[in-house]
GROMACS .gro file of C-alpha atoms in nm:
model
  247
    1MET     CA    1   8.912  11.898   9.511
    2VAL     CA    2   9.174  11.648   9.629
    3ARG     CA    3   9.257  11.307   9.492
    4GLY     CA    4   9.444  10.996   9.602
    5ASP     CA    5   9.655  11.032   9.916
    6GLU     CA    6   9.570  11.402   9.925
    7ALA     CA    7   9.219  11.302  10.030
    8ARG     CA    8   9.356  11.151  10.353
    9LEU     CA    9   9.508  11.298  10.666
   10LEU     CA   10   9.726  11.153  10.940
   11LEU     CA   11   9.629  11.190  11.303
   12ASP     CA   12   9.888  11.125  11.573
   13GLY     CA   13   9.785  11.115  11.937
   14TRP     CA   14   9.478  11.051  12.148
   15HIS     CA   15   9.376  11.416  12.163
   16LEU     CA   16   9.354  11.447  11.786
   17LEU     CA   17   9.172  11.116  11.768
   18ASP     CA   18   8.914  11.243  12.019
   19GLU     CA   19   8.877  11.564  11.816
   20ALA     CA   20   8.825  11.361  11.501
   21LEU     CA   21   8.551  11.157  11.667
   22ALA     CA   22   8.384  11.468  11.808
   23SER     CA   23   8.380  11.631  11.465
   24ALA     CA   24   8.245  11.314  11.298
   25LEU     CA   25   8.552  11.292  11.075
   26VAL     CA   26   8.551  10.972  10.870
   27LEU     CA   27   8.825  10.743  11.001
   28ASP     CA   28   8.961  10.463  10.786
   29THR     CA   29   9.223  10.296  11.005
   30VAL     CA   30   9.337  10.332  11.366
   31LEU     CA   31   9.670  10.174  11.463
   32VAL     CA   32   9.723  10.141  11.838
   33ASP     CA   33  10.003  10.014  12.059
   34VAL     CA   34   9.887   9.680  12.200
   35ASN     CA   35  10.028   9.778  12.541
   36VAL     CA   36   9.793  10.077  12.580
   37ALA     CA   37   9.486   9.954  12.392
   38ASP     CA   38   9.301   9.839  12.705
   39ALA     CA   39   9.347  10.178  12.872
   40HIS     CA   40   9.175  10.346  12.577
   41ALA     CA   41   8.911  10.081  12.511
   42ALA     CA   42   8.621  10.328  12.519
   43THR     CA   43   8.780  10.552  12.255
   44LEU     CA   44   8.869  10.256  12.036
   45ASP     CA   45   8.513  10.123  12.065
   46ARG     CA   46   8.388  10.460  11.940
   47CYS     CA   47   8.629  10.435  11.647
   48SER     CA   48   8.500  10.088  11.560
   49ALA     CA   49   8.140  10.204  11.592
   50ALA     CA   50   8.220  10.488  11.353
   51GLY     CA   51   8.339  10.239  11.093
   52ALA     CA   52   8.715  10.253  11.143
   53CYS     CA   53   8.934   9.946  11.124
   54VAL     CA   54   9.115   9.927  11.458
   55VAL     CA   55   9.444   9.736  11.450
   56THR     CA   56   9.681   9.666  11.740
   57ALA     CA   57  10.057   9.652  11.689
   58THR     CA   58  10.379   9.642  11.885
   59ALA     CA   59  10.553   9.956  12.004
   60PRO     CA   60  10.826   9.936  11.734
   61VAL     CA   61  10.559   9.926  11.463
   62LEU     CA   62  10.388  10.232  11.615
   63ALA     CA   63  10.723  10.411  11.632
   64ALA     CA   64  10.776  10.343  11.262
   65ALA     CA   65  10.426  10.459  11.170
   66SER     CA   66  10.428  10.773  11.382
   67PRO     CA   67  10.582  11.094  11.239
   68VAL     CA   68  10.683  11.221  11.583
   69GLN     CA   69  11.003  11.136  11.767
   70THR     CA   70  10.826  10.975  12.063
   71SER     CA   71  10.519  10.774  11.971
   72THR     CA   72  10.195  10.863  12.147
   73GLY     CA   73  10.068  10.509  12.109
   74VAL     CA   74   9.812  10.572  11.837
   75VAL     CA   75   9.799  10.692  11.477
   76ALA     CA   76   9.499  10.707  11.248
   77ILE     CA   77   9.419  10.771  10.885
   78GLY     CA   78   9.107  10.978  10.817
   79ARG     CA   79   8.930  11.156  10.534
   80ARG     CA   80   8.990  11.528  10.493
   81PRO     CA   81   8.688  11.750  10.553
   82ASP     CA   82   8.528  11.886  10.237
   83VAL     CA   83   8.487  12.255  10.322
   84ALA     CA   84   8.306  12.478  10.073
   85LEU     CA   85   8.350  12.855  10.083
   86PRO     CA   86   8.003  12.923  10.232
   87HIS     CA   87   8.096  12.708  10.532
   88LEU     CA   88   8.341  12.980  10.637
   89LEU     CA   89   8.067  13.240  10.681
   90SER     CA   90   7.834  13.104  10.946
   91PRO     CA   91   7.710  13.211  11.194
   92ALA     CA   92   7.669  13.578  11.102
   93PRO     CA   93   7.838  13.816  11.121
   94ALA     CA   94   8.118  13.630  10.945
   95LEU     CA   95   8.475  13.663  11.070
   96VAL     CA   96   8.716  13.502  10.825
   97LEU     CA   97   9.095  13.500  10.853
   98ALA     CA   98   9.259  13.472  10.509
   99ALA     CA   99   9.632  13.398  10.500
  100PHE     CA  100   9.857  13.419  10.194
  101GLY     CA  101  10.197  13.254  10.163
  102LEU     CA  102  10.188  13.117  10.517
  103GLN     CA  103  10.445  12.844  10.459
  104ASP     CA  104  10.525  12.729  10.813
  105PRO     CA  105  10.282  12.452  10.918
  106GLY     CA  106  10.332  12.542  11.283
  107ASN     CA  107  10.223  12.899  11.216
  108ALA     CA  108   9.930  12.779  11.006
  109GLY     CA  109   9.815  12.551  11.286
  110ALA     CA  110   9.862  12.819  11.551
  111LEU     CA  111   9.664  13.070  11.343
  112ILE     CA  112   9.376  12.823  11.306
  113ARG     CA  113   9.383  12.747  11.679
  114SER     CA  114   9.367  13.118  11.765
  115ALA     CA  115   9.090  13.181  11.513
  116ASP     CA  116   8.886  12.900  11.664
  117ALA     CA  117   8.944  13.028  12.019
  118ALA     CA  118   8.835  13.381  11.923
  119GLY     CA  119   8.513  13.260  11.763
  120ALA     CA  120   8.606  13.320  11.399
  121THR     CA  121   8.376  13.153  11.148
  122GLY     CA  122   8.650  13.018  10.920
  123VAL     CA  123   9.003  13.033  10.782
  124LEU     CA  124   9.098  13.062  10.415
  125LEU     CA  125   9.451  12.976  10.297
  126ASP     CA  126   9.599  13.017   9.951
  127ALA     CA  127   9.781  12.736   9.771
  128ALA     CA  128  10.120  12.883   9.867
  129SER     CA  129  10.037  12.831  10.234
  130ALA     CA  130  10.112  12.520  10.435
  131ASP     CA  131   9.864  12.235  10.426
  132PRO     CA  132   9.636  12.287  10.730
  133TYR     CA  133   9.569  11.912  10.742
  134SER     CA  134   9.932  11.802  10.747
  135TRP     CA  135  10.026  11.625  11.070
  136LYS     CA  136  10.245  11.917  11.183
  137ALA     CA  137   9.971  12.175  11.127
  138LEU     CA  138   9.709  11.953  11.291
  139ARG     CA  139   9.924  11.911  11.600
  140ALA     CA  140   9.990  12.285  11.614
  141SER     CA  141   9.618  12.359  11.586
  142MET     CA  142   9.543  12.099  11.859
  143GLY     CA  143   9.266  11.970  11.637
  144ALA     CA  144   9.103  12.310  11.581
  145ALA     CA  145   9.123  12.250  11.205
  146LEU     CA  146   8.878  11.963  11.256
  147ARG     CA  147   8.627  12.191  11.433
  148LEU     CA  148   8.662  12.522  11.249
  149PRO     CA  149   8.588  12.537  10.874
  150VAL     CA  150   8.926  12.567  10.700
  151ARG     CA  151   8.976  12.584  10.324
  152ARG     CA  152   9.301  12.587  10.127
  153ASP     CA  153   9.245  12.687   9.767
  154THR     CA  154   9.430  12.783   9.451
  155ASP     CA  155   9.152  13.037   9.388
  156ALA     CA  156   9.187  13.213   9.723
  157HIS     CA  157   9.250  13.550   9.557
  158ALA     CA  158   8.937  13.518   9.345
  159HIS     CA  159   8.736  13.414   9.650
  160LEU     CA  160   8.806  13.752   9.808
  161THR     CA  161   8.600  13.920   9.537
  162HIS     CA  162   8.320  13.674   9.604
  163LEU     CA  163   8.336  13.740   9.978
  164ARG     CA  164   8.308  14.114   9.914
  165ARG     CA  165   7.999  14.053   9.700
  166LEU     CA  166   7.852  13.861   9.992
  167GLY     CA  167   7.895  14.167  10.212
  168LEU     CA  168   8.228  14.105  10.382
  169ARG     CA  169   8.468  14.396  10.419
  170LEU     CA  170   8.827  14.307  10.323
  171CYS     CA  171   9.062  14.437  10.592
  172ALA     CA  172   9.432  14.391  10.512
  173THR     CA  173   9.706  14.395  10.774
  174THR     CA  174  10.007  14.618  10.722
  175PRO     CA  175  10.298  14.721  10.945
  176HIS     CA  176  10.270  15.087  10.840
  177GLY     CA  177  10.010  15.327  10.706
  178GLY     CA  178   9.701  15.154  10.838
  179THR     CA  179   9.436  15.243  11.094
  180SER     CA  180   9.507  15.120  11.445
  181LEU     CA  181   9.354  14.785  11.527
  182TYR     CA  182   9.174  14.946  11.820
  183GLU     CA  183   9.021  15.216  11.599
  184THR     CA  184   8.902  14.976  11.328
  185ASP     CA  185   8.539  14.866  11.331
  186LEU     CA  186   8.539  14.485  11.319
  187ARG     CA  187   8.180  14.430  11.429
  188GLY     CA  188   8.032  14.360  11.087
  189PRO     CA  189   8.110  14.080  10.840
  190VAL     CA  190   8.482  14.102  10.775
  191CYS     CA  191   8.767  13.909  10.617
  192LEU     CA  192   9.106  13.980  10.775
  193LEU     CA  193   9.394  13.943  10.528
  194LEU     CA  194   9.727  13.823  10.666
  195GLY     CA  195  10.054  13.795  10.479
  196ALA     CA  196  10.348  13.558  10.482
  197GLU     CA  197  10.613  13.552  10.750
  198GLY     CA  198  10.849  13.837  10.670
  199ALA     CA  199  10.717  13.941  10.329
  200GLY     CA  200  10.366  14.036  10.436
  201LEU     CA  201  10.082  14.087  10.190
  202SER     CA  202  10.156  14.155   9.823
  203PRO     CA  203  10.091  14.507   9.686
  204ASP     CA  204   9.795  14.383   9.480
  205LEU     CA  205   9.624  14.240   9.788
  206LEU     CA  206   9.685  14.561   9.981
  207ASP     CA  207   9.545  14.764   9.693
  208SER     CA  208   9.237  14.544   9.665
  209ALA     CA  209   9.146  14.574  10.033
  210ASP     CA  210   8.866  14.796  10.158
  211SER     CA  211   9.080  14.914  10.449
  212LEU     CA  212   9.425  14.870  10.601
  213VAL     CA  213   9.479  14.789  10.967
  214GLN     CA  214   9.795  14.785  11.174
  215ILE     CA  215   9.875  14.663  11.523
  216PRO     CA  216  10.033  14.937  11.738
  217MET     CA  217  10.380  14.825  11.847
  218ALA     CA  218  10.669  14.967  12.045
  219ARG     CA  219  10.923  15.176  11.859
  220GLY     CA  220  11.177  14.969  11.668
  221VAL     CA  221  10.955  14.662  11.629
  222GLU     CA  222  10.880  14.596  11.261
  223SER     CA  223  10.635  14.307  11.270
  224LEU     CA  224  10.478  14.024  11.467
  225ASN     CA  225  10.460  13.652  11.404
  226VAL     CA  226  10.162  13.603  11.171
  227ALA     CA  227   9.984  13.366  11.409
  228ILE     CA  228  10.014  13.619  11.693
  229ALA     CA  229   9.899  13.902  11.469
  230GLY     CA  230   9.600  13.696  11.360
  231ALA     CA  231   9.516  13.617  11.722
  232LEU     CA  232   9.524  13.984  11.823
  233LEU     CA  233   9.299  14.080  11.532
  234ALA     CA  234   9.052  13.797  11.591
  235PHE     CA  235   9.023  13.860  11.963
  236GLU     CA  236   8.978  14.235  11.910
  237ALA     CA  237   8.694  14.152  11.670
  238ALA     CA  238   8.547  13.922  11.935
  239ARG     CA  239   8.574  14.195  12.199
  240GLN     CA  240   8.397  14.450  11.980
  241ARG     CA  241   8.121  14.206  11.893
  242GLN     CA  242   8.065  14.114  12.259
  243GLN     CA  243   8.030  14.483  12.342
  244LEU     CA  244   7.782  14.526  12.059
  245GLY     CA  245   7.582  14.228  12.182
  246GLY     CA  246   7.574  14.365  12.535
  247ALA     CA  247   7.480  14.717  12.429
   0.00000   0.00000   0.00000
């Protein structure tokens, strides 16, 4: 549960605003550059119809309100989605990406974007990971965090036990000693565990997993960026599931 300012998120840019409207995110305030308001009248009308307070302002005010170096002409304040753990599991078979210690918001956003593109059912982040609803992570995810169920939780470790009880197999990534990604069965309900940039998964998470998986790499390469690793795993799962569906 979040309180106060932690219950809000900042959206910067027309693309994220469109994604927020498409996902029925509750918008409180939309601040728009008076010089571009007419060009985006249809979008702003949708914001007003959804209950948002739309306010026009001068370009210097937008520049001060925007977190980016060059203002996009619009910023908005919205309510964070309230995502319960079961939301990550539908439709079956569940494909959940769980990341631990993923501190870079750009990597967090890129992982969520890849998971969404591959058809994953949800993303689980631990409390040590970057906030997926921070403006940097939202921009990196291109709004995917508003479409795909994403939960960041202090009890992420405990949730893994619950996911196993619900029938998900816990598959932990490792640079060495695991089964090749292409020889791992990812067709059933599965939760893919991903570790922090550099450090990887902790020994206790590796020990608790049902299986270990590694991505085959050229000699001398130790690891991949976590967002890229997550994308490879998610898309391999999607490939296997498409083959199963076409069989």
